[in-house]
């Protein structure tokens, strides 16, 4: 694979459809985006792994939604990994990249560095939030933490909340090419049965936690197609998912050539944060001058840090809150 081809497929999502199986899907590759997301923080390896998996899920799911603004994934839990939050901002114009950012909150002292990353989440919930912008009511769907991975949680969410059979096969980690420094790379495939199968079947089976299973949502012929596609996906190797030796379109031919795969335009991705001084000032506009005074440091300023990108903002307290004495131009 040439360097040019590698660059062309890095940080992209490739939509596809299996015409003979009534299944749609996405292939995602992240490298620079993931490096940028993780470079904003000094996370321990366990947290890096969870953030990497969540960012990859966000890239795959975000591209399936016709967004005017933002899709967010969140995990809130009782374990040492207390919060994992990601945002996917749809492209503002055709051909423009979508933007991804991610953040995690954790109890460093309680982390078990020798444990499986997912075990550090504990009990809690997995949520998908869709905000189409001003004038639109945000959507939120929640499912309990279940399975052995964040991707299993996402599969459960789609079966339980959307009644759409969904499967993820993901891999992520540090990768090194000969003569190059190691870097974070992630790759994955998402399969979904077409929405006509989303009507809940009478007597659909649930797992031991009472949550619906993807296969139980399908009729016999649909189930056979779904099982066949999943069996084919099971043959994929990690190096094929993560690249760069196999391009996403080559991977689809290798896996699903008998299912008549059809590809669509790729969606480029980049790291992007929407924070700004103006947004911070607006978020503080609900506070009184007395409240702002309590936030003021010994240096006589109010400071704020973006949890996603680490940007540091410093304000004159007189310019903040609904009792602000001075109106300053936007930052």
Tab-separated table of C-alpha atoms in Angstrom:
chain	number	residue	atom	x	y	z
A	1	UNK	CA	0.000	0.000	0.000
A	2	UNK	CA	1.421	3.389	-0.956
A	3	UNK	CA	1.843	6.279	1.464
A	4	UNK	CA	-0.652	8.285	-0.574
A	5	UNK	CA	-3.282	5.558	-0.278
A	6	UNK	CA	-2.661	5.272	3.456
A	7	UNK	CA	-3.161	9.002	3.956
A	8	UNK	CA	-6.309	8.956	1.815
A	9	UNK	CA	-7.989	6.438	4.132
A	10	UNK	CA	-6.756	7.735	7.488
A	11	UNK	CA	-9.402	9.504	9.570
A	12	UNK	CA	-12.329	8.535	7.366
A	13	UNK	CA	-15.630	6.669	7.536
A	14	UNK	CA	-16.686	4.671	4.472
A	15	UNK	CA	-20.451	3.913	4.234
A	16	UNK	CA	-21.467	0.752	2.397
A	17	UNK	CA	-24.445	-1.488	1.723
A	18	UNK	CA	-24.678	-5.249	1.194
A	19	UNK	CA	-27.359	-5.392	-1.462
A	20	UNK	CA	-27.956	-9.156	-1.242
A	21	UNK	CA	-28.372	-9.096	2.524
A	22	UNK	CA	-30.322	-5.880	3.160
A	23	UNK	CA	-27.540	-4.755	5.475
A	24	UNK	CA	-25.811	-1.399	5.667
A	25	UNK	CA	-22.586	-0.570	7.396
A	26	UNK	CA	-19.574	1.656	7.961
A	27	UNK	CA	-15.819	1.122	7.967
A	28	UNK	CA	-13.879	3.645	10.068
A	29	UNK	CA	-10.167	4.342	10.382
A	30	UNK	CA	-8.756	6.769	12.952
A	31	UNK	CA	-5.147	7.765	13.454
A	32	UNK	CA	-4.490	11.521	13.566
A	33	UNK	CA	-7.893	12.191	15.111
A	34	UNK	CA	-7.273	9.675	17.868
A	35	UNK	CA	-3.757	10.981	18.476
A	36	UNK	CA	-5.159	14.510	18.831
A	37	UNK	CA	-7.957	13.410	21.160
A	38	UNK	CA	-5.592	11.571	23.503
A	39	UNK	CA	-2.837	14.189	23.293
A	40	UNK	CA	-5.077	16.681	25.113
A	41	UNK	CA	-4.731	14.645	28.327
A	42	UNK	CA	-2.272	12.445	30.183
A	43	UNK	CA	-4.593	9.482	30.649
A	44	UNK	CA	-3.382	6.151	32.071
A	45	UNK	CA	-3.417	3.283	29.517
A	46	UNK	CA	-6.724	1.854	30.783
A	47	UNK	CA	-8.514	5.161	30.264
A	48	UNK	CA	-6.815	5.719	26.890
A	49	UNK	CA	-8.202	2.369	25.726
A	50	UNK	CA	-11.752	3.260	26.799
A	51	UNK	CA	-11.556	6.696	25.166
A	52	UNK	CA	-10.177	5.142	21.960
A	53	UNK	CA	-13.040	2.642	21.780
A	54	UNK	CA	-15.620	5.339	22.507
A	55	UNK	CA	-14.162	7.679	19.860
A	56	UNK	CA	-14.293	4.902	17.256
A	57	UNK	CA	-17.905	4.104	18.134
A	58	UNK	CA	-18.725	7.801	17.876
A	59	UNK	CA	-17.217	8.034	14.393
A	60	UNK	CA	-19.194	5.008	13.187
A	61	UNK	CA	-22.529	5.968	14.763
A	62	UNK	CA	-22.253	9.678	14.002
A	63	UNK	CA	-21.963	9.058	10.279
A	64	UNK	CA	-25.268	7.129	10.257
A	65	UNK	CA	-27.267	10.117	11.537
A	66	UNK	CA	-28.308	13.075	9.386
A	67	UNK	CA	-27.006	15.723	11.735
A	68	UNK	CA	-27.590	19.445	11.714
A	69	UNK	CA	-25.337	19.776	14.756
A	70	UNK	CA	-24.173	17.214	17.309
A	71	UNK	CA	-24.304	13.579	18.388
A	72	UNK	CA	-22.906	12.670	21.808
A	73	UNK	CA	-22.088	9.370	23.456
A	74	UNK	CA	-21.793	9.158	27.224
A	75	UNK	CA	-20.967	6.525	29.791
A	76	UNK	CA	-21.661	7.407	33.429
A	77	UNK	CA	-20.771	4.718	35.911
A	78	UNK	CA	-19.937	3.778	39.488
A	79	UNK	CA	-16.450	2.399	38.828
A	80	UNK	CA	-13.068	4.153	38.712
A	81	UNK	CA	-13.842	5.170	35.100
A	82	UNK	CA	-16.661	7.500	36.116
A	83	UNK	CA	-17.386	9.329	32.874
A	84	UNK	CA	-16.506	8.957	29.204
A	85	UNK	CA	-18.000	11.576	26.904
A	86	UNK	CA	-17.593	12.080	23.170
A	87	UNK	CA	-19.074	14.538	20.679
A	88	UNK	CA	-19.466	14.199	16.912
A	89	UNK	CA	-20.222	17.409	15.007
A	90	UNK	CA	-21.640	16.871	11.559
A	91	UNK	CA	-20.002	18.617	8.595
A	92	UNK	CA	-21.092	22.218	8.159
A	93	UNK	CA	-20.849	21.995	4.350
A	94	UNK	CA	-20.752	19.175	1.826
A	95	UNK	CA	-17.267	17.732	1.543
A	96	UNK	CA	-16.175	19.239	4.859
A	97	UNK	CA	-14.895	16.948	7.648
A	98	UNK	CA	-16.931	15.960	10.656
A	99	UNK	CA	-15.316	16.782	14.012
A	100	UNK	CA	-14.770	14.568	17.042
A	101	UNK	CA	-13.711	15.349	20.598
A	102	UNK	CA	-13.604	13.166	23.735
A	103	UNK	CA	-13.063	13.420	27.468
A	104	UNK	CA	-12.880	11.057	30.465
A	105	UNK	CA	-13.121	11.536	34.221
A	106	UNK	CA	-11.697	8.853	36.502
A	107	UNK	CA	-10.480	8.047	39.997
A	108	UNK	CA	-6.758	7.423	39.515
A	109	UNK	CA	-6.299	5.924	42.982
A	110	UNK	CA	-9.035	3.328	42.442
A	111	UNK	CA	-7.900	2.152	38.982
A	112	UNK	CA	-6.636	-1.418	38.733
A	113	UNK	CA	-3.901	-1.123	36.120
A	114	UNK	CA	-3.799	-4.908	35.630
A	115	UNK	CA	-7.521	-5.246	34.954
A	116	UNK	CA	-9.482	-5.236	31.719
A	117	UNK	CA	-10.385	-1.616	30.865
A	118	UNK	CA	-14.128	-2.318	30.645
A	119	UNK	CA	-14.132	-3.795	34.171
A	120	UNK	CA	-13.184	-0.347	35.496
A	121	UNK	CA	-16.559	1.091	34.476
A	122	UNK	CA	-18.794	-0.811	36.874
A	123	UNK	CA	-22.551	-0.252	36.920
A	124	UNK	CA	-24.118	2.664	35.125
A	125	UNK	CA	-25.579	3.596	31.770
A	126	UNK	CA	-24.645	4.114	28.147
A	127	UNK	CA	-26.395	7.026	26.450
A	128	UNK	CA	-26.721	8.455	22.961
A	129	UNK	CA	-27.817	12.072	22.664
A	130	UNK	CA	-28.731	13.845	19.417
A	131	UNK	CA	-28.980	17.637	19.375
A	132	UNK	CA	-30.052	19.091	16.040
A	133	UNK	CA	-29.497	22.661	17.205
A	134	UNK	CA	-31.555	25.682	18.092
A	135	UNK	CA	-35.305	25.205	17.917
A	136	UNK	CA	-35.106	21.410	17.961
A	137	UNK	CA	-35.854	19.123	20.910
A	138	UNK	CA	-32.804	17.028	21.812
A	139	UNK	CA	-33.191	13.229	21.742
A	140	UNK	CA	-31.708	10.979	24.419
A	141	UNK	CA	-31.650	7.192	24.579
A	142	UNK	CA	-30.238	5.259	27.525
A	143	UNK	CA	-29.400	1.612	28.156
A	144	UNK	CA	-27.701	-0.061	31.123
A	145	UNK	CA	-24.016	-0.969	30.984
A	146	UNK	CA	-24.003	-4.572	29.749
A	147	UNK	CA	-21.780	-7.035	27.941
A	148	UNK	CA	-18.021	-7.017	28.004
A	149	UNK	CA	-17.189	-3.871	26.060
A	150	UNK	CA	-18.420	-0.433	25.107
A	151	UNK	CA	-19.250	-1.766	21.639
A	152	UNK	CA	-21.482	-4.411	23.274
A	153	UNK	CA	-23.235	-1.584	25.141
A	154	UNK	CA	-23.832	0.191	21.832
A	155	UNK	CA	-25.216	-3.007	20.275
A	156	UNK	CA	-27.592	-3.368	23.224
A	157	UNK	CA	-28.668	0.259	22.868
A	158	UNK	CA	-29.650	-0.214	19.204
A	159	UNK	CA	-31.501	-3.479	19.919
A	160	UNK	CA	-33.262	-2.121	22.997
A	161	UNK	CA	-33.990	1.498	22.054
A	162	UNK	CA	-34.146	1.416	18.246
A	163	UNK	CA	-34.992	-2.266	17.589
A	164	UNK	CA	-32.282	-2.277	14.908
A	165	UNK	CA	-29.923	-5.294	14.855
A	166	UNK	CA	-26.408	-3.847	15.051
A	167	UNK	CA	-22.928	-5.349	15.261
A	168	UNK	CA	-19.509	-3.762	15.852
A	169	UNK	CA	-16.085	-5.300	15.339
A	170	UNK	CA	-13.429	-2.877	16.592
A	171	UNK	CA	-9.724	-2.806	17.313
A	172	UNK	CA	-7.488	-0.040	18.623
A	173	UNK	CA	-4.080	0.472	20.180
A	174	UNK	CA	-0.603	1.802	19.533
A	175	UNK	CA	0.780	0.786	16.144
A	176	UNK	CA	4.249	1.200	14.684
A	177	UNK	CA	5.418	1.092	11.094
A	178	UNK	CA	9.064	0.278	10.300
A	179	UNK	CA	11.236	3.343	10.846
A	180	UNK	CA	8.372	5.338	12.401
A	181	UNK	CA	7.346	6.199	15.950
A	182	UNK	CA	4.390	4.355	17.470
A	183	UNK	CA	1.034	6.095	17.243
A	184	UNK	CA	-2.549	5.439	18.155
A	185	UNK	CA	-4.629	3.793	15.455
A	186	UNK	CA	-8.151	2.426	15.510
A	187	UNK	CA	-10.330	0.690	12.976
A	188	UNK	CA	-13.694	-0.984	12.927
A	189	UNK	CA	-16.745	-2.171	11.038
A	190	UNK	CA	-20.369	-1.489	11.940
A	191	UNK	CA	-23.202	-3.601	10.508
A	192	UNK	CA	-26.911	-2.758	10.747
A	193	UNK	CA	-29.918	-4.506	9.283
A	194	UNK	CA	-31.939	-2.080	7.214
A	195	UNK	CA	-34.608	-0.171	9.205
A	196	UNK	CA	-37.534	-2.195	7.834
A	197	UNK	CA	-36.466	-4.849	10.347
A	198	UNK	CA	-36.737	-2.430	13.229
A	199	UNK	CA	-40.356	-3.266	14.097
A	200	UNK	CA	-40.301	-5.267	17.305
A	201	UNK	CA	-41.155	-8.922	16.753
A	202	UNK	CA	-43.752	-10.520	18.977
A	203	UNK	CA	-41.992	-12.642	21.580
A	204	UNK	CA	-38.522	-11.315	20.777
A	205	UNK	CA	-35.957	-12.978	23.024
A	206	UNK	CA	-34.091	-11.138	25.763
A	207	UNK	CA	-30.774	-11.958	27.392
A	208	UNK	CA	-30.266	-12.824	31.061
A	209	UNK	CA	-30.401	-9.114	31.956
A	210	UNK	CA	-33.768	-8.714	30.258
A	211	UNK	CA	-32.300	-6.802	27.302
A	212	UNK	CA	-33.265	-7.549	23.695
A	213	UNK	CA	-30.851	-9.430	21.453
A	214	UNK	CA	-30.220	-8.328	17.862
A	215	UNK	CA	-30.891	-11.718	16.270
A	216	UNK	CA	-34.313	-12.014	17.922
A	217	UNK	CA	-35.541	-8.938	16.032
A	218	UNK	CA	-35.335	-10.652	12.636
A	219	UNK	CA	-37.576	-13.024	10.694
A	220	UNK	CA	-36.162	-16.330	9.413
A	221	UNK	CA	-34.753	-15.198	6.043
A	222	UNK	CA	-33.526	-11.935	7.516
A	223	UNK	CA	-31.934	-13.859	10.363
A	224	UNK	CA	-30.054	-16.094	7.951
A	225	UNK	CA	-28.679	-13.066	6.078
A	226	UNK	CA	-27.726	-11.395	9.345
A	227	UNK	CA	-26.000	-14.491	10.703
A	228	UNK	CA	-24.088	-14.993	7.449
A	229	UNK	CA	-22.841	-11.402	7.391
A	230	UNK	CA	-21.781	-11.666	11.032
A	231	UNK	CA	-19.954	-14.941	10.359
A	232	UNK	CA	-18.075	-13.247	7.528
A	233	UNK	CA	-17.211	-10.307	9.750
A	234	UNK	CA	-15.860	-12.735	12.348
A	235	UNK	CA	-13.111	-13.724	9.884
A	236	UNK	CA	-11.580	-10.226	9.861
A	237	UNK	CA	-8.107	-9.814	11.336
A	238	UNK	CA	-7.057	-6.921	13.524
A	239	UNK	CA	-4.422	-5.751	11.035
A	240	UNK	CA	-7.133	-5.571	8.363
A	241	UNK	CA	-9.327	-3.396	10.578
A	242	UNK	CA	-6.634	-1.057	11.784
A	243	UNK	CA	-4.718	-0.745	8.511
A	244	UNK	CA	-2.863	0.564	6.749
A	245	UNK	CA	-1.954	-2.521	4.680
A	246	UNK	CA	-5.572	-3.122	3.532
A	247	UNK	CA	-7.789	-0.251	2.406
A	248	UNK	CA	-11.443	-0.181	3.565
A	249	UNK	CA	-12.796	-0.901	0.088
A	250	UNK	CA	-10.412	-3.839	-0.291
A	251	UNK	CA	-11.531	-5.089	3.105
A	252	UNK	CA	-15.193	-5.030	2.062
A	253	UNK	CA	-14.439	-7.047	-1.066
A	254	UNK	CA	-12.413	-9.545	0.969
A	255	UNK	CA	-15.163	-9.993	3.552
A	256	UNK	CA	-18.420	-9.551	1.657
A	257	UNK	CA	-17.797	-10.038	-2.075
A	258	UNK	CA	-20.687	-12.542	-2.345
A	259	UNK	CA	-23.057	-10.061	-0.679
A	260	UNK	CA	-22.617	-7.460	-3.459
A	261	UNK	CA	-21.070	-4.632	-1.403
A	262	UNK	CA	-21.768	-1.112	-2.664
A	263	UNK	CA	-19.780	1.829	-1.300
A	264	UNK	CA	-20.677	5.504	-1.008
A	265	UNK	CA	-18.694	8.702	-0.515
A	266	UNK	CA	-16.260	8.689	2.390
A	267	UNK	CA	-16.675	11.120	5.277
A	268	UNK	CA	-13.406	12.739	6.422
A	269	UNK	CA	-12.893	13.297	10.155
A	270	UNK	CA	-10.744	15.603	12.249
A	271	UNK	CA	-10.322	16.539	15.881
A	272	UNK	CA	-12.338	19.620	16.709
A	273	UNK	CA	-13.523	21.455	19.798
A	274	UNK	CA	-16.269	24.074	19.868
A	275	UNK	CA	-15.188	25.831	23.046
A	276	UNK	CA	-14.569	29.585	22.989
A	277	UNK	CA	-14.401	32.501	25.372
A	278	UNK	CA	-17.811	33.634	24.206
A	279	UNK	CA	-19.364	30.222	24.982
A	280	UNK	CA	-17.822	30.184	28.459
A	281	UNK	CA	-19.066	33.722	29.122
A	282	UNK	CA	-22.527	32.710	27.942
A	283	UNK	CA	-22.552	29.668	30.249
A	284	UNK	CA	-21.753	31.972	33.184
A	285	UNK	CA	-24.513	34.413	32.297
A	286	UNK	CA	-26.943	32.665	34.677
A	287	UNK	CA	-24.914	33.675	37.744
A	288	UNK	CA	-25.261	36.824	39.841
A	289	UNK	CA	-22.387	39.131	40.718
A	290	UNK	CA	-22.286	37.499	44.178
A	291	UNK	CA	-21.921	34.053	42.611
A	292	UNK	CA	-19.195	35.311	40.268
A	293	UNK	CA	-17.358	36.756	43.264
A	294	UNK	CA	-17.200	33.279	44.807
A	295	UNK	CA	-15.579	31.985	41.607
A	296	UNK	CA	-12.961	34.746	41.542
A	297	UNK	CA	-9.379	33.690	42.295
A	298	UNK	CA	-6.919	35.468	44.594
A	299	UNK	CA	-5.468	37.018	41.446
A	300	UNK	CA	-8.782	38.765	40.806
A	301	UNK	CA	-9.786	36.736	37.772
A	302	UNK	CA	-12.253	33.983	36.883
A	303	UNK	CA	-10.697	31.060	35.046
A	304	UNK	CA	-12.173	28.142	33.110
A	305	UNK	CA	-10.614	25.125	31.401
A	306	UNK	CA	-12.145	23.099	28.576
A	307	UNK	CA	-12.288	19.443	29.598
A	308	UNK	CA	-12.100	18.318	25.967
A	309	UNK	CA	-9.195	20.308	24.532
A	310	UNK	CA	-7.528	21.841	27.592
A	311	UNK	CA	-8.016	25.461	26.469
A	312	UNK	CA	-7.559	27.895	29.395
A	313	UNK	CA	-9.702	31.024	29.656
A	314	UNK	CA	-9.190	34.004	31.971
A	315	UNK	CA	-11.886	36.643	32.536
A	316	UNK	CA	-12.376	39.881	34.408
A	317	UNK	CA	-15.178	39.011	36.873
A	318	UNK	CA	-16.885	42.359	36.158
A	319	UNK	CA	-17.642	41.139	32.624
A	320	UNK	CA	-19.426	37.947	33.737
A	321	UNK	CA	-22.916	37.050	34.895
A	322	UNK	CA	-26.260	38.712	34.336
A	323	UNK	CA	-25.151	41.678	36.425
A	324	UNK	CA	-22.017	42.318	34.372
A	325	UNK	CA	-20.876	45.926	34.532
A	326	UNK	CA	-18.905	45.869	31.321
A	327	UNK	CA	-19.721	44.327	27.961
A	328	UNK	CA	-16.611	43.114	26.137
A	329	UNK	CA	-16.357	41.985	22.507
A	330	UNK	CA	-16.491	38.219	21.976
A	331	UNK	CA	-13.211	36.341	22.334
